[in-house]
Short mmCIF file of C-alpha atoms and ligand atoms in Angstrom, two decimals:
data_model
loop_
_atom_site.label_atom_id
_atom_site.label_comp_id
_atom_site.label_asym_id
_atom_site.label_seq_id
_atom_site.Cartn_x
_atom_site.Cartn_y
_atom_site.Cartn_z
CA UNK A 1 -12.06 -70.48 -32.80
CA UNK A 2 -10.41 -68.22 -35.44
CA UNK A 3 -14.06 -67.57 -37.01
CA UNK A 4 -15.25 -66.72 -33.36
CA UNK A 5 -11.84 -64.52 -32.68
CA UNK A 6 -12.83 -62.50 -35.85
CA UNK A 7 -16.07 -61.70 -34.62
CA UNK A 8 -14.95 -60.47 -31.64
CA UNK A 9 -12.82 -58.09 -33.08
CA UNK A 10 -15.03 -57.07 -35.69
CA UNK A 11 -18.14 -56.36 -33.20
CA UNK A 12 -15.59 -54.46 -30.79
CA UNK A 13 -14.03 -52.42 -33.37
CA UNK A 14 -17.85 -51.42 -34.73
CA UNK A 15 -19.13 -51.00 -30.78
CA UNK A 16 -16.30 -48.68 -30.64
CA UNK A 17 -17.67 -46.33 -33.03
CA UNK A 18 -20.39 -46.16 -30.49
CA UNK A 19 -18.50 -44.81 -27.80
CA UNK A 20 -19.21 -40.92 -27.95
CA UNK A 21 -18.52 -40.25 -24.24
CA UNK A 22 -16.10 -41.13 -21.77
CA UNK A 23 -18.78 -43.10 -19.89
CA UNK A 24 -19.67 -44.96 -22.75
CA UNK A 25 -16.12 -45.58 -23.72
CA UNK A 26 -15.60 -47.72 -20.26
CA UNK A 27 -18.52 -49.71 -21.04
CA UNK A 28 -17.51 -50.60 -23.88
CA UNK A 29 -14.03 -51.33 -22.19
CA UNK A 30 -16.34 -53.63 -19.48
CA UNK A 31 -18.29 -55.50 -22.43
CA UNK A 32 -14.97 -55.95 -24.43
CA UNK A 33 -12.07 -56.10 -22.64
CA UNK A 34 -13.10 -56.86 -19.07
CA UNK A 35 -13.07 -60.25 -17.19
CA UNK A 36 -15.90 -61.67 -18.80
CA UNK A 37 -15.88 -60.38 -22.21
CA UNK A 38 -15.98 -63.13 -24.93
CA UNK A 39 -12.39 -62.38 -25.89
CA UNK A 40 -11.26 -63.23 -21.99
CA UNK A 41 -13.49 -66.98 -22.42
CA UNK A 42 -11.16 -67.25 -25.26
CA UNK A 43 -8.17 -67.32 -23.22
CA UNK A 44 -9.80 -69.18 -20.08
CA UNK A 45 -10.74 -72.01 -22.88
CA UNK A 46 -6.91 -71.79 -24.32
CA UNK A 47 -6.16 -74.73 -21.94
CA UNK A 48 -8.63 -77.45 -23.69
CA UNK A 49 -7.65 -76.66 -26.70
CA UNK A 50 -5.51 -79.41 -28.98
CA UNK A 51 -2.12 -78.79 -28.34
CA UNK A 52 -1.19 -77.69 -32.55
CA UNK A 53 -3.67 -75.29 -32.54
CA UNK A 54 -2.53 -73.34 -29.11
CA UNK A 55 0.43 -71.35 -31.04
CA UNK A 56 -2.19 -69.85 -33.76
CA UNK A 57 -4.99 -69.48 -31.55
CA UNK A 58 -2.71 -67.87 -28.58
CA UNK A 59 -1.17 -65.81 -31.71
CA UNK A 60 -4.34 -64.26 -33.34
CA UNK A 61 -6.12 -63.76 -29.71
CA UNK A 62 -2.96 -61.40 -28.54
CA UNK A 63 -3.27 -59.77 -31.70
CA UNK A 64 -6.81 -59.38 -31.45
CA UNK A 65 -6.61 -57.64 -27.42
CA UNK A 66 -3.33 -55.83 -28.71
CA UNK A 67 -5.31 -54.23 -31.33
CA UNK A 68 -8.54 -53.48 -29.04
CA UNK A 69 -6.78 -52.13 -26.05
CA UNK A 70 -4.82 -49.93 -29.05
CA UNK A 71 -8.29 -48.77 -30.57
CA UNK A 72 -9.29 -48.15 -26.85
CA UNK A 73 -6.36 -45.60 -25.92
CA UNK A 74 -7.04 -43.65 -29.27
CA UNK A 75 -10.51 -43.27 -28.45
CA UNK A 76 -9.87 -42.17 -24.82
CA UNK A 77 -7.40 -39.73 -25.82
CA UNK A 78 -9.34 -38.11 -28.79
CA UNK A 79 -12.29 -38.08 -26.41
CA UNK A 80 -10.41 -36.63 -23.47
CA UNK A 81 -9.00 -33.83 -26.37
CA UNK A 82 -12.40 -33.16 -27.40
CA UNK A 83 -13.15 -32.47 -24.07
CA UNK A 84 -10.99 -30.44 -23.29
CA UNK A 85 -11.70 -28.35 -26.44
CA UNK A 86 -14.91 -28.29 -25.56
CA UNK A 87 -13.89 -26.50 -22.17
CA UNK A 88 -11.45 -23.89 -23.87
CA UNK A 89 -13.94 -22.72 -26.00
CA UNK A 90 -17.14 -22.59 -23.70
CA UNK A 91 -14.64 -20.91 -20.42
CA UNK A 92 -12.72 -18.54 -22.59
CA UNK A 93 -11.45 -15.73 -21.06
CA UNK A 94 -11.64 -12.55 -23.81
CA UNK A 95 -8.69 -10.76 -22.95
CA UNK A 96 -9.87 -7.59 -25.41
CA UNK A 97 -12.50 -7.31 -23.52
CA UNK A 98 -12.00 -3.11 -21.93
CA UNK A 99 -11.38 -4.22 -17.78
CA UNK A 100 -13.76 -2.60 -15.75
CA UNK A 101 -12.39 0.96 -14.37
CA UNK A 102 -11.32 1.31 -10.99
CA UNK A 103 -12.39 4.10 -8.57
CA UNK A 104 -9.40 6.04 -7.57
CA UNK A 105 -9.04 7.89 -4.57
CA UNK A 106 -6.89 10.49 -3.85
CA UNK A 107 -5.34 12.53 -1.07
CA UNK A 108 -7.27 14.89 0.98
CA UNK A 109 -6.23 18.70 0.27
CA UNK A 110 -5.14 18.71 4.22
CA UNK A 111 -3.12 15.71 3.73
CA UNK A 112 -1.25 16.74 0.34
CA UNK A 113 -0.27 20.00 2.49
CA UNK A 114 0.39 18.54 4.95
CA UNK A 115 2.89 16.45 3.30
CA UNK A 116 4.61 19.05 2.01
CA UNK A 117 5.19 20.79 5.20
CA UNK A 118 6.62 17.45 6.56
CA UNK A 119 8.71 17.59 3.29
CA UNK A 120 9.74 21.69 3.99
CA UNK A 121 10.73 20.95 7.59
CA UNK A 122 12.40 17.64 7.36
CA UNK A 123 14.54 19.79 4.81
CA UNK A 124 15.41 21.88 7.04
CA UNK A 125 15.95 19.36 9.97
CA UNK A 126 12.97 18.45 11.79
CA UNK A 127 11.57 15.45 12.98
CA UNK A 128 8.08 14.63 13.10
CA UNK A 129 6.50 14.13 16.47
CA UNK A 130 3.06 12.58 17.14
CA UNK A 131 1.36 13.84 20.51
CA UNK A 132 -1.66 12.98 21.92
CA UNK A 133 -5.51 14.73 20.93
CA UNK A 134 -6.96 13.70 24.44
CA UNK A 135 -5.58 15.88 26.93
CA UNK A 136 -5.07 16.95 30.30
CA UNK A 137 -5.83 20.62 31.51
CA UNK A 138 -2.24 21.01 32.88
CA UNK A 139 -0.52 19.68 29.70
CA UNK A 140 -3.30 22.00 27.27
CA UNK A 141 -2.78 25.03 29.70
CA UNK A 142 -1.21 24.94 32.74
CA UNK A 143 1.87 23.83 31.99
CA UNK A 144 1.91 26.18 28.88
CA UNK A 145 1.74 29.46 31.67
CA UNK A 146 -1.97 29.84 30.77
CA UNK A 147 -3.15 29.21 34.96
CA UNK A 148 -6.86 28.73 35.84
CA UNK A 149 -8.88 31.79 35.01
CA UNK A 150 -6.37 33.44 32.88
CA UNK A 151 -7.90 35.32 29.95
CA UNK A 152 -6.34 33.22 27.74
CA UNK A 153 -8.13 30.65 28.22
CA UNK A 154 -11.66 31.97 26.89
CA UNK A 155 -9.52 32.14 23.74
CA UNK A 156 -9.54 28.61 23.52
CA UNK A 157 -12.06 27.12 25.06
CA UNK A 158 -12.62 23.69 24.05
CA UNK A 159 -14.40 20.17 24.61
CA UNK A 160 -14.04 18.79 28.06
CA UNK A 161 -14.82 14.99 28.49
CA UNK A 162 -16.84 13.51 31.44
CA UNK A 163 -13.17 13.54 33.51
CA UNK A 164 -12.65 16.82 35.08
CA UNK A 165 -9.40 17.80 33.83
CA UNK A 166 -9.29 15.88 30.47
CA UNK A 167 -10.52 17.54 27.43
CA UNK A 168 -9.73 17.53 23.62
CA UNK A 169 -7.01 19.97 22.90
CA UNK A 170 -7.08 22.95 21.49
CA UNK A 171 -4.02 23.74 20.09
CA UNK A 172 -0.74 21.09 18.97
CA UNK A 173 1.22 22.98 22.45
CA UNK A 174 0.90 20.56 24.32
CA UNK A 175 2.90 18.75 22.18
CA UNK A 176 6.08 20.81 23.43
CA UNK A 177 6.15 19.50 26.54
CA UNK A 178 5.62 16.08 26.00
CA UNK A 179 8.42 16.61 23.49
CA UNK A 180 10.70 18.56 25.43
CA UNK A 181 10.28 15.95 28.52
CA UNK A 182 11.35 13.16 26.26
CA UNK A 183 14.37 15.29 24.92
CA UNK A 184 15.64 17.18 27.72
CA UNK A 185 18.16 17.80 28.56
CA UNK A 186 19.15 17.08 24.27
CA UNK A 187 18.45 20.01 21.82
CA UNK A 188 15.27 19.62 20.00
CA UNK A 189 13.97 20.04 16.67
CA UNK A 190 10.56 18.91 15.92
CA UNK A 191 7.51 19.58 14.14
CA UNK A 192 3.87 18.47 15.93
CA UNK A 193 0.80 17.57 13.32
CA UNK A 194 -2.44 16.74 14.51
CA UNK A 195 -5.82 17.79 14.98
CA UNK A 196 -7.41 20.34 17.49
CA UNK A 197 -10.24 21.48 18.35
CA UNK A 198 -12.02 24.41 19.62
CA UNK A 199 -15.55 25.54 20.67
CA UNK A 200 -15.81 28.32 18.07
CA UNK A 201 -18.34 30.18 15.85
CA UNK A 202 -17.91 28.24 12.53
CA UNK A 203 -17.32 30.97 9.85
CA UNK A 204 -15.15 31.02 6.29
CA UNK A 205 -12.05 30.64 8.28
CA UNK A 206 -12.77 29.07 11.09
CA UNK A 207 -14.22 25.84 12.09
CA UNK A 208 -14.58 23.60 15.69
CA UNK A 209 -12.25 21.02 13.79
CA UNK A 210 -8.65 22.01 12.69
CA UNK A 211 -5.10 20.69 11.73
CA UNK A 212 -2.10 22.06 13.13
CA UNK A 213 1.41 21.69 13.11
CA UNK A 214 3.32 22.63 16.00
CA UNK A 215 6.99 23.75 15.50
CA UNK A 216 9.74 23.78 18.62
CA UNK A 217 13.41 23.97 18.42
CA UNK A 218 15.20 24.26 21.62
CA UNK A 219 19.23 24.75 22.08
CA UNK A 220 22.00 27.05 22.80
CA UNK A 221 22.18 30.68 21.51
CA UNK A 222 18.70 29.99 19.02
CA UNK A 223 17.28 33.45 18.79
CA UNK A 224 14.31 35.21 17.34
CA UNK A 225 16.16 35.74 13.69
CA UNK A 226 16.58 31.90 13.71
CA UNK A 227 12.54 31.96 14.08
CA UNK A 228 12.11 34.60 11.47
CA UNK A 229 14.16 32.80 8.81
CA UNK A 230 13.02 29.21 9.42
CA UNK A 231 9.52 30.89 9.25
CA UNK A 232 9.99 33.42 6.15
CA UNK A 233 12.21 30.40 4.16
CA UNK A 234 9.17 28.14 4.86
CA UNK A 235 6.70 30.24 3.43
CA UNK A 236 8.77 31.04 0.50
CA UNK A 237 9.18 27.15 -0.25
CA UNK A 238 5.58 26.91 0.39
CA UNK A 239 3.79 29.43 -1.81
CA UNK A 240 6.81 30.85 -4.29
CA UNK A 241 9.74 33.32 -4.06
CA UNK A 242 7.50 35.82 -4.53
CA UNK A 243 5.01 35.59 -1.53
CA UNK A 244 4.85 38.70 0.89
CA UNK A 245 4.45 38.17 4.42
CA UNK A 246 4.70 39.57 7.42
CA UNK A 247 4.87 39.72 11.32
CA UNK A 248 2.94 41.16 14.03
CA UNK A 249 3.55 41.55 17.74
CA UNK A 250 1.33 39.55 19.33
CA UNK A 251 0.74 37.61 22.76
CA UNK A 252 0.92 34.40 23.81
CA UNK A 253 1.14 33.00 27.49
CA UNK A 254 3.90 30.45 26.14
CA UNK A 255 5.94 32.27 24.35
CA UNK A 256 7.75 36.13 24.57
CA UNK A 257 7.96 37.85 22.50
CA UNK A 258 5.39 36.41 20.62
CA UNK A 259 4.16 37.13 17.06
CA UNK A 260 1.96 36.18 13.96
CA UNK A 261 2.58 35.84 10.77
CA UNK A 262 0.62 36.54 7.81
CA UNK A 263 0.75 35.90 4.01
CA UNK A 264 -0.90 38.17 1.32
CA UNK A 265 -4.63 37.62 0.83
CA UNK A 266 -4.79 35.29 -2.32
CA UNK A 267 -8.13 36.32 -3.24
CA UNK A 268 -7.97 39.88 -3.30
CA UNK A 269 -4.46 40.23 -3.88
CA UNK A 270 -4.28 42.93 -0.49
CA UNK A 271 -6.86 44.90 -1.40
CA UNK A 272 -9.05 43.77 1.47
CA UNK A 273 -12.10 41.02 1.24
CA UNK A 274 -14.11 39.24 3.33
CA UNK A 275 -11.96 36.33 3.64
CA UNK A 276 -9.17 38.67 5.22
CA UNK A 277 -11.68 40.73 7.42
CA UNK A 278 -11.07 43.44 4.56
CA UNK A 279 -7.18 43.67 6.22
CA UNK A 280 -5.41 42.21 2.55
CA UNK A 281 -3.44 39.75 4.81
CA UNK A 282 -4.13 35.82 6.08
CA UNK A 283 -3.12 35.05 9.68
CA UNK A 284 -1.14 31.49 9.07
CA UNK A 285 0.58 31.30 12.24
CA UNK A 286 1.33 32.42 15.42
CA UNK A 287 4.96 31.80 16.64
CA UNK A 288 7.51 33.48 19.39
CA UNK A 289 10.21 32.37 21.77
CA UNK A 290 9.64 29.48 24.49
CA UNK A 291 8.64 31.02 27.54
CA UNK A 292 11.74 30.97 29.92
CA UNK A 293 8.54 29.04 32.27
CA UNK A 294 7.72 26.59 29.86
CA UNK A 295 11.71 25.55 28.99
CA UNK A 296 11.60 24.80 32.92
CA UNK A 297 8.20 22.82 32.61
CA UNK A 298 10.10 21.34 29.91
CA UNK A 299 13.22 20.20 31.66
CA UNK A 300 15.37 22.75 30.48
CA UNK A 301 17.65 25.23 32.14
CA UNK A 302 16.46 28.89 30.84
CA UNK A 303 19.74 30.45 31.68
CA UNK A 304 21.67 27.70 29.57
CA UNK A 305 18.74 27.09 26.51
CA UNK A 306 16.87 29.73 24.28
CA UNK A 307 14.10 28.46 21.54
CA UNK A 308 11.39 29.33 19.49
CA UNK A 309 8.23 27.54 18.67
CA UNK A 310 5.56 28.45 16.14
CA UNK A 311 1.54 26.80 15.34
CA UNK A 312 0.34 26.83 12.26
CA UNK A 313 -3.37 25.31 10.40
CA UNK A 314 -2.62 23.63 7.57
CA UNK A 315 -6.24 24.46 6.00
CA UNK A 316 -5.40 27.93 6.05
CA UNK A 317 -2.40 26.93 4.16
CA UNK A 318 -4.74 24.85 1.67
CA UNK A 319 -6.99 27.93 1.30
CA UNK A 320 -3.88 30.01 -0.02
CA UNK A 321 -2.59 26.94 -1.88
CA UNK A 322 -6.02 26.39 -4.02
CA UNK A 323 -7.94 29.30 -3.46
CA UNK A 324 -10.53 28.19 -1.40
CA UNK A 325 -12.23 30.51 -0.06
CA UNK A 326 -14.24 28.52 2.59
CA UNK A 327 -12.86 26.14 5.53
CA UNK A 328 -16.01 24.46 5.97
CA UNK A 329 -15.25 23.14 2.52
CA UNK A 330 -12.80 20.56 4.02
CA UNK A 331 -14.95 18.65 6.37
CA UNK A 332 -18.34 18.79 3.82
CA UNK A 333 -17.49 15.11 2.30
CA UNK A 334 -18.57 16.43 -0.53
CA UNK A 335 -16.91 14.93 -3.20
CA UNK A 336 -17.46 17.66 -6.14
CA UNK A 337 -14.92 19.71 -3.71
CA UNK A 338 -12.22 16.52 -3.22
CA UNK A 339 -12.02 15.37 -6.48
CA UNK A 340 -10.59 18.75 -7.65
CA UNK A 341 -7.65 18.24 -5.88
C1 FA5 B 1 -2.27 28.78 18.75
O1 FA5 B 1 -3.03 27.83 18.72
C2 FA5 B 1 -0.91 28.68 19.37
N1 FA5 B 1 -0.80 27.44 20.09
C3 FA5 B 1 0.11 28.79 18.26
C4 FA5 B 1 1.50 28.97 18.78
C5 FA5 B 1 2.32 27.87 18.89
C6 FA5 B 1 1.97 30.23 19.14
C7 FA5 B 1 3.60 28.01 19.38
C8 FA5 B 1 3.24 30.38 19.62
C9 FA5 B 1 4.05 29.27 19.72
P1 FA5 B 1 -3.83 30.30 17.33
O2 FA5 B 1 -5.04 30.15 18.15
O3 FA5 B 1 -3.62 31.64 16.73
O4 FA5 B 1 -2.52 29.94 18.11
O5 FA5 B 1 -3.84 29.20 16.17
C10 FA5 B 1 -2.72 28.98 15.34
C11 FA5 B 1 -3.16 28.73 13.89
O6 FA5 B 1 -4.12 27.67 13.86
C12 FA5 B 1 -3.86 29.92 13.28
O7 FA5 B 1 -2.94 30.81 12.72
C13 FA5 B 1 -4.70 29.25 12.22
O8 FA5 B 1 -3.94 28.97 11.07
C14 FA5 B 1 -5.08 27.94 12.87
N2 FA5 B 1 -6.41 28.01 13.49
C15 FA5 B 1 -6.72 28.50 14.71
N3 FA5 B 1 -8.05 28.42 14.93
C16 FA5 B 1 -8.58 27.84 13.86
C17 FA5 B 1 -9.92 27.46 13.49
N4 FA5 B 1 -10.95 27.64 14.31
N5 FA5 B 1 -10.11 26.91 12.29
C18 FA5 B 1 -9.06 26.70 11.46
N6 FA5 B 1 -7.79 27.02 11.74
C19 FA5 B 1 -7.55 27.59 12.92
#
């Protein structure tokens, strides 16, 4: 039985040698170790045996299964290493490898100036109200003192919808009384962004789709030298201490007196072009004081409240910024233009 016990060990331990793979290695865990394995008969026959030769049988058979299962553990756990060096090496991840370069986008020219006059105004106290680009005649005109069949109007014609009466606006006004009507009868101090648009002849300056950003302030005793300064300090912070501007009497149905402003021609320097109509000077803006009609439409009392208001197109603004000399330039998508800003 010794003898036999030898063999057993000596066959498993050279079997083992055969055991390359962790499939193999539980076969040969089956054939050596497992319920009928040669080494288990051993034990099942322990019980015939004569009773002096149980202790040294019993003995050298524990020994022998201690040592296999031992030999067996090793092997599982050097294959299962191997295995796992095998997978480091053939899923390595090369971290020097240069990454792959991401597209960056950037701002829009309308939207980095546009951010800055948010920045300017909030400065200087105003809030930023959102109003709607779908709206009704009475809120794009009426409302604003510019009746049915008023000259005005021809001025800025626009989009209508399929609705009589609703149409896409043409200027951020509108904004004022929605504004005012959510204030009043509280001061105000807002600016309006948004777009507008306009049934126009596209040209250098203008086209049928435009930013602009509406300015109101309504209150006690605000009077056309608070509108002047606002405007003149806002232009300053905008294009330099140095920038010349100016205002001109104008008109406007919502506003009186009513004015533009203007800001040196960039690309001539004043001398005249055909950006500037050959005049030296770039309309930004056209401003006054509320109408004493629309502070009523408004909510306000125009014998207790004064206040100006002012529209402005951010392109323009990007035009002086960069030098760009052509507003179609905005809208092209083409990206040779963006990616210079
Ligand atoms: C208005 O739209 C008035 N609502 C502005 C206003 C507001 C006056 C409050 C008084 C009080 P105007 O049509 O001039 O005004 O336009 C104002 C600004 O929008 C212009 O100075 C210009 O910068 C810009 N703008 C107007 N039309 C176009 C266009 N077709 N393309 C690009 N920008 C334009």
């Amino acid at each position: 039985m010794l003898e036999e016990l030898e063999r057993i060990q000596t066959a498993g331990l050279a079997d083992l040698e055969q055991a390359t793979s962790e499939p193999l290695l539980e076969q040969w865990r089956v054939a050596h170790l497992g319920r009928s394995a040669p080494l288990m008969q051993v034990f099942d026959k322990f019980g015939s045996l004569a009773k002096e030769a149980r202790p040294v049988i019993g003995k050298r058979a524990n020994e022998v299964k201690r040592l296999l299962e031992a030999r067996l553990a090793e092997r599982a756990s050097a294959l299962h290493e191997q295995a796992l060096v095998r997978a480091l090496q053939s899923e390595t991840l090369d971290v020097s490898l240069p990454g792959r370069p991401s597209q960056q986008g950037r701002l829009h020219p309308t939207t980095q100036t546009l951010r800055r006059i948010y920045e300017i105004f909030a400065e200087m106290g105003f809030q930023v109200y959102r109003s709607r680009e779908i709206e009704s005649d009475e809120y794009n005109f009426e409302l604003l003192n510019i009746p049915a069949h008023h000259p005005a109007r021809d001025m800025w014609d626009t989009f209508h919808t399929q609705t009589p009466g609703v149409l896409l606006r043409t200027h951020t006004s509108p904004g004022q009384i929605h504004s005012m009507r959510e204030h009043a009868p509280n001061p105000v101090r807002v600016i309006l962004p948004g777009m507008c648009f306009r049934y126009e002849q596209i040209s250098a300056r203008k086209e049928i789709q435009f930013n602009q950003v509406e300015g109101l302030a309504v209150g006690h005793e605000i009077t056309f030298g608070d509108l002047k300064g606002t405007l003149t300090d806002f232009a300053r912070r905008m294009f330099g201490d140095s920038v010349r501007t100016r205002f001109r009497a104008s008109h406007f149905p919502f506003t009186e007196p009513s004015a533009e402003m203007d800001v040196e021609c960039f690309i001539c320097g004043g001398k005249g072009c055909n950006v500037c109509s050959h005049t030296g000077w770039l309309e930004i803006l056209g401003c006054g004081m509320v109408h004493p009609v629309v502070l009523q439409n408004g909510g306000y009392d125009p014998a207790k409240f004064t206040g100006f208001a002012f529209g402005m197109g951010p392109e323009r603004i990007a035009m002086l910024r960069h030098r760009i000399e052509d507003i179609r330039y905005f809208w092209s998508n083409d990206l040779r233009f963006l990616e210079q800003f």
